[in-house]
Structure formats: C-alpha cells, structure tokens
Amino acid sequence: MTHDEALKELRRIAHERAFGGYFGADTLIQAGLDALLAGVESESLAMLAGLGRNEELEAPELFERVLYELGLDVDVPADARAARWALAYWLAGHMVDGSLDPAAGAFRIWRDVAWDLDYPDELHPLVVCAYNLDDWDEHWGVPVEKLKGEAIEAAARFLKRQSSAGHS
C-alpha cells in the first residue's frame, strides 16, 4: 500500500464513521498499521497500530486522534437532513470517481438517504438505478454493466445539481 492509498483508506473510514458506519477495533488498528507501514506520520498512529487485543477499546479514540493529527477529521452537518444530503453527495462522488461500486453506491443512497428524506425528486434517478441493479438477473437481456453505467451517469447529473441547489 502506498502513502496516498493509506491516506485514502483512512479518509474513507473517517467518512463512513462520520455518517454512522461502524468499524471494529481490528479494522481501525489494521488501517493504522497499513498507514504506518506506508510511511504516514502522526503522533498517535504508532500507538493505534500497536494496540494489542486487550487494548482494543482504545482504538476508536486513537483513530479519531490520528484523523485530527492528519487533518482528515470529517465535519458532518448537525442538521439531520443536511447530513443525509452530504452523505448522498459523498456517495455519488465516489461512484463517479470509480472508488465505489455503482450498485453499492446507488443502493446506499436509496437505503441510507432517500428513505430518510422521503424520496425527494433529486434522488429519484439514483433510486431507480438502485432498484434496477438490486433486481437485475441475467435473464433481463441487459448487461449489468449497462445498468451500472446508468447509475454513474445519474450520480454525475446529481452532483452537477449540487452547486445550483442548496439542501437543508
């Protein structure tokens, strides 16, 4: 793992945790170890990477300190609706940049955002993509890659609307 890949993984975990995702201590410690071995430097990183089984309860707090020290801490809006919109934009961005499988991203937007926001029109194309991808089988006569491409296009259109629309 390279230095940049390690930072990217730390950033991904930070965002997932900020939006309510759970990672066990073993995952946080492994991310710390991977980052340390990749040459990432932080005062608390070696402590995180070196935690033993009987010290796992310290992992979340140390992980947060590492994020702070590296400037990777995530600021999620306090307002629940704004936080859901922020999650949708973050997921869509990762679908478009290729770091998140389009089926997984569309499904998470459907499950973790659209439902909470009472299915707003802006998310409708992504919800349709999620539904189609979730329901797809080889008898449809449409390759799953085509549906994934449509999901990426829908995510890109959604992101373009971001600058012109304020959501709260």
mmCIF file of N, CA and C in Angstrom, residues 12-111:
data_model
loop_
_atom_site.group_PDB
_atom_site.id
_atom_site.type_symbol
_atom_site.label_atom_id
_atom_site.label_comp_id
_atom_site.label_asym_id
_atom_site.label_seq_id
_atom_site.Cartn_x
_atom_site.Cartn_y
_atom_site.Cartn_z
ATOM 1 N N ARG A 12 -11.567 7.336 3.844
ATOM 2 C CA ARG A 12 -12.803 6.601 3.577
ATOM 3 C C ARG A 12 -13.432 6.122 4.889
ATOM 4 N N ILE A 13 -12.630 5.543 5.752
ATOM 5 C CA ILE A 13 -13.142 5.065 7.036
ATOM 6 C C ILE A 13 -13.668 6.236 7.862
ATOM 7 N N ALA A 14 -12.945 7.350 7.834
ATOM 8 C CA ALA A 14 -13.387 8.536 8.581
ATOM 9 C C ALA A 14 -14.763 8.988 8.117
ATOM 10 N N HIS A 15 -14.969 9.046 6.800
ATOM 11 C CA HIS A 15 -16.280 9.458 6.277
ATOM 12 C C HIS A 15 -17.364 8.455 6.636
ATOM 13 N N GLU A 16 -17.075 7.189 6.451
ATOM 14 C CA GLU A 16 -18.070 6.166 6.783
ATOM 15 C C GLU A 16 -18.468 6.264 8.255
ATOM 16 N N ARG A 17 -17.488 6.417 9.137
ATOM 17 C CA ARG A 17 -17.780 6.535 10.570
ATOM 18 C C ARG A 17 -18.560 7.803 10.864
ATOM 19 N N ALA A 18 -18.204 8.904 10.217
ATOM 20 C CA ALA A 18 -18.892 10.172 10.461
ATOM 21 C C ALA A 18 -20.363 10.091 10.073
ATOM 22 N N PHE A 19 -20.670 9.279 9.069
ATOM 23 C CA PHE A 19 -22.053 9.138 8.622
ATOM 24 C C PHE A 19 -22.741 7.932 9.257
ATOM 25 N N GLY A 20 -22.186 7.434 10.360
ATOM 26 C CA GLY A 20 -22.858 6.395 11.121
ATOM 27 C C GLY A 20 -22.387 4.978 10.870
ATOM 28 N N GLY A 21 -21.391 4.788 10.013
ATOM 29 C CA GLY A 21 -20.876 3.444 9.762
ATOM 30 C C GLY A 21 -20.079 2.941 10.949
ATOM 31 N N TYR A 22 -20.074 1.652 11.135
ATOM 32 C CA TYR A 22 -19.344 1.055 12.245
ATOM 33 C C TYR A 22 -18.155 0.251 11.724
ATOM 34 N N PHE A 23 -17.025 0.416 12.373
ATOM 35 C CA PHE A 23 -15.832 -0.370 12.085
ATOM 36 C C PHE A 23 -15.316 -0.903 13.399
ATOM 37 N N GLY A 24 -15.035 -2.187 13.439
ATOM 38 C CA GLY A 24 -14.492 -2.793 14.637
ATOM 39 C C GLY A 24 -13.083 -2.307 14.906
ATOM 40 N N ALA A 25 -12.643 -2.509 16.132
ATOM 41 C CA ALA A 25 -11.302 -2.092 16.529
ATOM 42 C C ALA A 25 -10.243 -2.729 15.642
ATOM 43 N N ASP A 26 -10.459 -3.984 15.248
ATOM 44 C CA ASP A 26 -9.467 -4.666 14.408
ATOM 45 C C ASP A 26 -9.270 -3.941 13.081
ATOM 46 N N THR A 27 -10.343 -3.432 12.503
ATOM 47 C CA THR A 27 -10.253 -2.694 11.232
ATOM 48 C C THR A 27 -9.518 -1.375 11.428
ATOM 49 N N LEU A 28 -9.822 -0.670 12.512
ATOM 50 C CA LEU A 28 -9.173 0.615 12.778
ATOM 51 C C LEU A 28 -7.679 0.410 13.031
ATOM 52 N N ILE A 29 -7.344 -0.618 13.794
ATOM 53 C CA ILE A 29 -5.935 -0.918 14.086
ATOM 54 C C ILE A 29 -5.204 -1.305 12.798
ATOM 55 N N GLN A 30 -5.839 -2.139 11.959
ATOM 56 C CA GLN A 30 -5.210 -2.552 10.705
ATOM 57 C C GLN A 30 -4.998 -1.354 9.782
ATOM 58 N N ALA A 31 -5.985 -0.451 9.721
ATOM 59 C CA ALA A 31 -5.817 0.758 8.896
ATOM 60 C C ALA A 31 -4.655 1.588 9.411
ATOM 61 N N GLY A 32 -4.518 1.659 10.731
ATOM 62 C CA GLY A 32 -3.392 2.376 11.324
ATOM 63 C C GLY A 32 -2.070 1.715 10.991
ATOM 64 N N LEU A 33 -2.028 0.394 11.084
ATOM 65 C CA LEU A 33 -0.805 -0.341 10.765
ATOM 66 C C LEU A 33 -0.436 -0.177 9.291
ATOM 67 N N ASP A 34 -1.420 -0.303 8.418
ATOM 68 C CA ASP A 34 -1.168 -0.115 6.983
ATOM 69 C C ASP A 34 -0.619 1.281 6.703
ATOM 70 N N ALA A 35 -1.212 2.284 7.347
ATOM 71 C CA ALA A 35 -0.754 3.663 7.144
ATOM 72 C C ALA A 35 0.671 3.848 7.665
ATOM 73 N N LEU A 36 0.950 3.295 8.826
ATOM 74 C CA LEU A 36 2.292 3.399 9.402
ATOM 75 C C LEU A 36 3.326 2.753 8.488
ATOM 76 N N LEU A 37 3.012 1.560 8.002
ATOM 77 C CA LEU A 37 3.931 0.852 7.100
ATOM 78 C C LEU A 37 4.097 1.565 5.755
ATOM 79 N N ALA A 38 3.092 2.371 5.384
ATOM 80 C CA ALA A 38 3.164 3.109 4.122
ATOM 81 C C ALA A 38 3.870 4.459 4.287
ATOM 82 N N GLY A 39 4.342 4.739 5.498
ATOM 83 C CA GLY A 39 5.104 5.960 5.710
ATOM 84 C C GLY A 39 4.287 7.154 6.156
ATOM 85 N N VAL A 40 3.032 6.959 6.513
ATOM 86 C CA VAL A 40 2.222 8.063 7.033
ATOM 87 C C VAL A 40 2.713 8.358 8.449
ATOM 88 N N GLU A 41 2.851 9.639 8.756
ATOM 89 C CA GLU A 41 3.373 10.027 10.060
ATOM 90 C C GLU A 41 2.340 10.819 10.843
ATOM 91 N N SER A 42 2.140 10.390 12.079
ATOM 92 C CA SER A 42 1.224 11.048 13.003
ATOM 93 C C SER A 42 1.656 10.631 14.400
ATOM 94 N N GLU A 43 1.513 11.527 15.345
ATOM 95 C CA GLU A 43 1.933 11.249 16.713
ATOM 96 C C GLU A 43 1.217 10.014 17.292
ATOM 97 N N SER A 44 -0.057 9.857 17.007
ATOM 98 C CA SER A 44 -0.847 8.766 17.595
ATOM 99 C C SER A 44 -0.915 7.516 16.729
ATOM 100 N N LEU A 45 -0.404 7.592 15.515
ATOM 101 C CA LEU A 45 -0.545 6.468 14.584
ATOM 102 C C LEU A 45 0.161 5.209 15.085
ATOM 103 N N ALA A 46 1.369 5.347 15.601
ATOM 104 C CA ALA A 46 2.096 4.176 16.095
ATOM 105 C C ALA A 46 1.380 3.555 17.290
ATOM 106 N N MET A 47 0.766 4.397 18.120
ATOM 107 C CA MET A 47 0.012 3.861 19.263
ATOM 108 C C MET A 47 -1.193 3.069 18.775
ATOM 109 N N LEU A 48 -1.899 3.594 17.785
ATOM 110 C CA LEU A 48 -3.055 2.884 17.224
ATOM 111 C C LEU A 48 -2.616 1.565 16.600
ATOM 112 N N ALA A 49 -1.581 1.623 15.775
ATOM 113 C CA ALA A 49 -1.111 0.439 15.060
ATOM 114 C C ALA A 49 -0.592 -0.636 16.010
ATOM 115 N N GLY A 50 -0.111 -0.224 17.177
ATOM 116 C CA GLY A 50 0.482 -1.169 18.098
ATOM 117 C C GLY A 50 -0.453 -1.708 19.174
ATOM 118 N N LEU A 51 -1.726 -1.362 19.107
ATOM 119 C CA LEU A 51 -2.661 -1.839 20.124
ATOM 120 C C LEU A 51 -2.783 -3.355 20.088
ATOM 121 N N GLY A 52 -2.780 -3.947 21.259
ATOM 122 C CA GLY A 52 -2.976 -5.388 21.372
ATOM 123 C C GLY A 52 -4.438 -5.715 21.637
ATOM 124 N N ARG A 53 -4.742 -6.995 21.672
ATOM 125 C CA ARG A 53 -6.125 -7.450 21.866
ATOM 126 C C ARG A 53 -6.768 -6.864 23.125
ATOM 127 N N ASN A 54 -6.008 -6.798 24.207
ATOM 128 C CA ASN A 54 -6.573 -6.308 25.460
ATOM 129 C C ASN A 54 -6.668 -4.782 25.507
ATOM 130 N N GLU A 55 -6.243 -4.111 24.433
ATOM 131 C CA GLU A 55 -6.289 -2.642 24.375
ATOM 132 C C GLU A 55 -7.247 -2.136 23.294
ATOM 133 N N GLU A 56 -8.022 -3.031 22.688
ATOM 134 C CA GLU A 56 -8.870 -2.661 21.549
ATOM 135 C C GLU A 56 -9.887 -1.573 21.867
ATOM 136 N N LEU A 57 -10.302 -1.449 23.111
ATOM 137 C CA LEU A 57 -11.271 -0.410 23.461
ATOM 138 C C LEU A 57 -10.725 0.998 23.226
ATOM 139 N N GLU A 58 -9.414 1.116 23.154
ATOM 140 C CA GLU A 58 -8.778 2.414 22.923
ATOM 141 C C GLU A 58 -8.759 2.800 21.442
ATOM 142 N N ALA A 59 -9.022 1.849 20.554
ATOM 143 C CA ALA A 59 -8.883 2.081 19.112
ATOM 144 C C ALA A 59 -9.732 3.232 18.580
ATOM 145 N N PRO A 60 -11.032 3.319 18.889
ATOM 146 C CA PRO A 60 -11.822 4.416 18.315
ATOM 147 C C PRO A 60 -11.296 5.798 18.684
ATOM 148 N N GLU A 61 -10.932 5.984 19.959
ATOM 149 C CA GLU A 61 -10.415 7.288 20.386
ATOM 150 C C GLU A 61 -9.073 7.593 19.718
ATOM 151 N N LEU A 62 -8.193 6.610 19.648
ATOM 152 C CA LEU A 62 -6.900 6.815 18.992
ATOM 153 C C LEU A 62 -7.087 7.089 17.496
ATOM 154 N N PHE A 63 -8.027 6.382 16.877
ATOM 155 C CA PHE A 63 -8.295 6.606 15.454
ATOM 156 C C PHE A 63 -8.732 8.055 15.237
ATOM 157 N N GLU A 64 -9.607 8.552 16.092
ATOM 158 C CA GLU A 64 -10.062 9.940 15.984
ATOM 159 C C GLU A 64 -8.888 10.907 16.153
ATOM 160 N N ARG A 65 -7.981 10.611 17.071
ATOM 161 C CA ARG A 65 -6.795 11.468 17.260
ATOM 162 C C ARG A 65 -5.919 11.458 16.019
ATOM 163 N N VAL A 66 -5.751 10.277 15.405
ATOM 164 C CA VAL A 66 -4.961 10.168 14.173
ATOM 165 C C VAL A 66 -5.597 11.033 13.081
ATOM 166 N N LEU A 67 -6.908 10.925 12.939
ATOM 167 C CA LEU A 67 -7.599 11.722 11.921
ATOM 168 C C LEU A 67 -7.379 13.212 12.155
ATOM 169 N N TYR A 68 -7.493 13.648 13.406
ATOM 170 C CA TYR A 68 -7.283 15.049 13.741
ATOM 171 C C TYR A 68 -5.858 15.477 13.406
ATOM 172 N N GLU A 69 -4.892 14.663 13.807
ATOM 173 C CA GLU A 69 -3.489 14.991 13.572
ATOM 174 C C GLU A 69 -3.158 15.078 12.084
ATOM 175 N N LEU A 70 -3.831 14.265 11.278
ATOM 176 C CA LEU A 70 -3.577 14.262 9.830
ATOM 177 C C LEU A 70 -4.491 15.226 9.062
ATOM 178 N N GLY A 71 -5.374 15.889 9.775
ATOM 179 C CA GLY A 71 -6.311 16.806 9.121
ATOM 180 C C GLY A 71 -7.365 16.083 8.296
ATOM 181 N N LEU A 72 -7.706 14.868 8.715
ATOM 182 C CA LEU A 72 -8.670 14.059 7.982
ATOM 183 C C LEU A 72 -10.016 13.959 8.696
ATOM 184 N N ASP A 73 -10.174 14.685 9.802
ATOM 185 C CA ASP A 73 -11.444 14.588 10.505
ATOM 186 C C ASP A 73 -12.553 15.168 9.621
ATOM 187 N N VAL A 74 -13.736 14.619 9.762
ATOM 188 C CA VAL A 74 -14.861 14.930 8.885
ATOM 189 C C VAL A 74 -15.887 15.757 9.644
ATOM 190 N N ASP A 75 -16.310 16.846 9.031
ATOM 191 C CA ASP A 75 -17.319 17.714 9.623
ATOM 192 C C ASP A 75 -18.665 17.398 8.970
ATOM 193 N N VAL A 76 -19.538 16.737 9.709
ATOM 194 C CA VAL A 76 -20.858 16.387 9.211
ATOM 195 C C VAL A 76 -21.846 17.433 9.730
ATOM 196 N N PRO A 77 -22.725 17.932 8.860
ATOM 197 C CA PRO A 77 -23.711 18.914 9.340
ATOM 198 C C PRO A 77 -24.509 18.387 10.527
ATOM 199 N N ALA A 78 -24.775 19.268 11.491
ATOM 200 C CA ALA A 78 -25.531 18.872 12.681
ATOM 201 C C ALA A 78 -26.981 18.561 12.335
ATOM 202 N N ASP A 79 -27.527 19.288 11.371
ATOM 203 C CA ASP A 79 -28.908 19.060 10.939
ATOM 204 C C ASP A 79 -28.998 17.704 10.237
ATOM 205 N N ALA A 80 -29.935 16.865 10.673
ATOM 206 C CA ALA A 80 -30.046 15.502 10.143
ATOM 207 C C ALA A 80 -30.311 15.483 8.640
ATOM 208 N N ARG A 81 -31.166 16.371 8.144
ATOM 209 C CA ARG A 81 -31.457 16.408 6.701
ATOM 210 C C ARG A 81 -30.207 16.822 5.916
ATOM 211 N N ALA A 82 -29.519 17.827 6.395
ATOM 212 C CA ALA A 82 -28.297 18.281 5.722
ATOM 213 C C ALA A 82 -27.242 17.176 5.730
ATOM 214 N N ALA A 83 -27.185 16.419 6.817
ATOM 215 C CA ALA A 83 -26.222 15.311 6.902
ATOM 216 C C ALA A 83 -26.563 14.219 5.885
ATOM 217 N N ARG A 84 -27.835 13.945 5.695
ATOM 218 C CA ARG A 84 -28.251 12.938 4.705
ATOM 219 C C ARG A 84 -27.882 13.405 3.295
ATOM 220 N N TRP A 85 -28.106 14.684 3.002
ATOM 221 C CA TRP A 85 -27.722 15.214 1.679
ATOM 222 C C TRP A 85 -26.210 15.125 1.501
ATOM 223 N N ALA A 86 -25.454 15.455 2.546
ATOM 224 C CA ALA A 86 -23.989 15.377 2.468
ATOM 225 C C ALA A 86 -23.545 13.946 2.178
ATOM 226 N N LEU A 87 -24.214 12.973 2.796
ATOM 227 C CA LEU A 87 -23.890 11.568 2.544
ATOM 228 C C LEU A 87 -24.195 11.213 1.088
ATOM 229 N N ALA A 88 -25.324 11.681 0.567
ATOM 230 C CA ALA A 88 -25.679 11.391 -0.833
ATOM 231 C C ALA A 88 -24.622 11.943 -1.780
ATOM 232 N N TYR A 89 -24.171 13.164 -1.544
ATOM 233 C CA TYR A 89 -23.150 13.758 -2.409
ATOM 234 C C TYR A 89 -21.822 13.018 -2.284
ATOM 235 N N TRP A 90 -21.471 12.621 -1.076
ATOM 236 C CA TRP A 90 -20.226 11.889 -0.870
ATOM 237 C C TRP A 90 -20.276 10.547 -1.599
ATOM 238 N N LEU A 91 -21.378 9.812 -1.453
ATOM 239 C CA LEU A 91 -21.519 8.524 -2.133
ATOM 240 C C LEU A 91 -21.515 8.695 -3.652
ATOM 241 N N ALA A 92 -22.258 9.671 -4.149
ATOM 242 C CA ALA A 92 -22.317 9.908 -5.595
ATOM 243 C C ALA A 92 -20.936 10.260 -6.136
ATOM 244 N N GLY A 93 -20.190 11.063 -5.403
ATOM 245 C CA GLY A 93 -18.844 11.422 -5.833
ATOM 246 C C GLY A 93 -17.943 10.207 -5.965
ATOM 247 N N HIS A 94 -18.075 9.281 -5.044
ATOM 248 C CA HIS A 94 -17.255 8.065 -5.103
ATOM 249 C C HIS A 94 -17.737 7.109 -6.187
ATOM 250 N N MET A 95 -19.006 7.144 -6.504
ATOM 251 C CA MET A 95 -19.492 6.353 -7.641
ATOM 252 C C MET A 95 -18.871 6.876 -8.929
ATOM 253 N N VAL A 96 -18.871 8.200 -9.076
ATOM 254 C CA VAL A 96 -18.361 8.834 -10.294
ATOM 255 C C VAL A 96 -16.850 8.661 -10.421
ATOM 256 N N ASP A 97 -16.112 8.766 -9.305
ATOM 257 C CA ASP A 97 -14.648 8.649 -9.416
ATOM 258 C C ASP A 97 -14.174 7.197 -9.469
ATOM 259 N N GLY A 98 -15.113 6.253 -9.372
ATOM 260 C CA GLY A 98 -14.765 4.851 -9.524
ATOM 261 C C GLY A 98 -14.308 4.157 -8.255
ATOM 262 N N SER A 99 -14.318 4.859 -7.126
ATOM 263 C CA SER A 99 -13.849 4.236 -5.892
ATOM 264 C C SER A 99 -14.961 3.500 -5.134
ATOM 265 N N LEU A 100 -16.196 3.596 -5.640
ATOM 266 C CA LEU A 100 -17.320 2.888 -5.036
ATOM 267 C C LEU A 100 -18.117 2.219 -6.147
ATOM 268 N N ASP A 101 -18.370 0.941 -5.994
ATOM 269 C CA ASP A 101 -19.165 0.212 -6.978
ATOM 270 C C ASP A 101 -20.506 0.924 -7.156
ATOM 271 N N PRO A 102 -20.915 1.191 -8.406
ATOM 272 C CA PRO A 102 -22.152 1.938 -8.635
ATOM 273 C C PRO A 102 -23.388 1.263 -8.039
ATOM 274 N N ALA A 103 -23.432 -0.045 -8.054
ATOM 275 C CA ALA A 103 -24.589 -0.737 -7.469
ATOM 276 C C ALA A 103 -24.629 -0.507 -5.963
ATOM 277 N N ALA A 104 -23.477 -0.627 -5.315
ATOM 278 C CA ALA A 104 -23.411 -0.418 -3.865
ATOM 279 C C ALA A 104 -23.730 1.033 -3.510
ATOM 280 N N GLY A 105 -23.199 1.970 -4.275
ATOM 281 C CA GLY A 105 -23.449 3.383 -4.004
ATOM 282 C C GLY A 105 -24.910 3.762 -4.193
ATOM 283 N N ALA A 106 -25.490 3.321 -5.290
ATOM 284 C CA ALA A 106 -26.904 3.626 -5.552
ATOM 285 C C ALA A 106 -27.785 3.001 -4.478
ATOM 286 N N PHE A 107 -27.460 1.773 -4.091
ATOM 287 C CA PHE A 107 -28.250 1.111 -3.053
ATOM 288 C C PHE A 107 -28.164 1.880 -1.734
ATOM 289 N N ARG A 108 -26.970 2.341 -1.382
ATOM 290 C CA ARG A 108 -26.819 3.092 -0.125
ATOM 291 C C ARG A 108 -27.547 4.425 -0.185
ATOM 292 N N ILE A 109 -27.541 5.073 -1.351
ATOM 293 C CA ILE A 109 -28.299 6.323 -1.479
ATOM 294 C C ILE A 109 -29.786 6.037 -1.293
ATOM 295 N N TRP A 110 -30.246 4.940 -1.863
ATOM 296 C CA TRP A 110 -31.645 4.537 -1.707
ATOM 297 C C TRP A 110 -31.952 4.237 -0.233
ATOM 298 N N ARG A 111 -31.140 3.370 0.377
ATOM 299 C CA ARG A 111 -31.406 2.888 1.733
ATOM 300 C C ARG A 111 -31.093 3.919 2.814
#
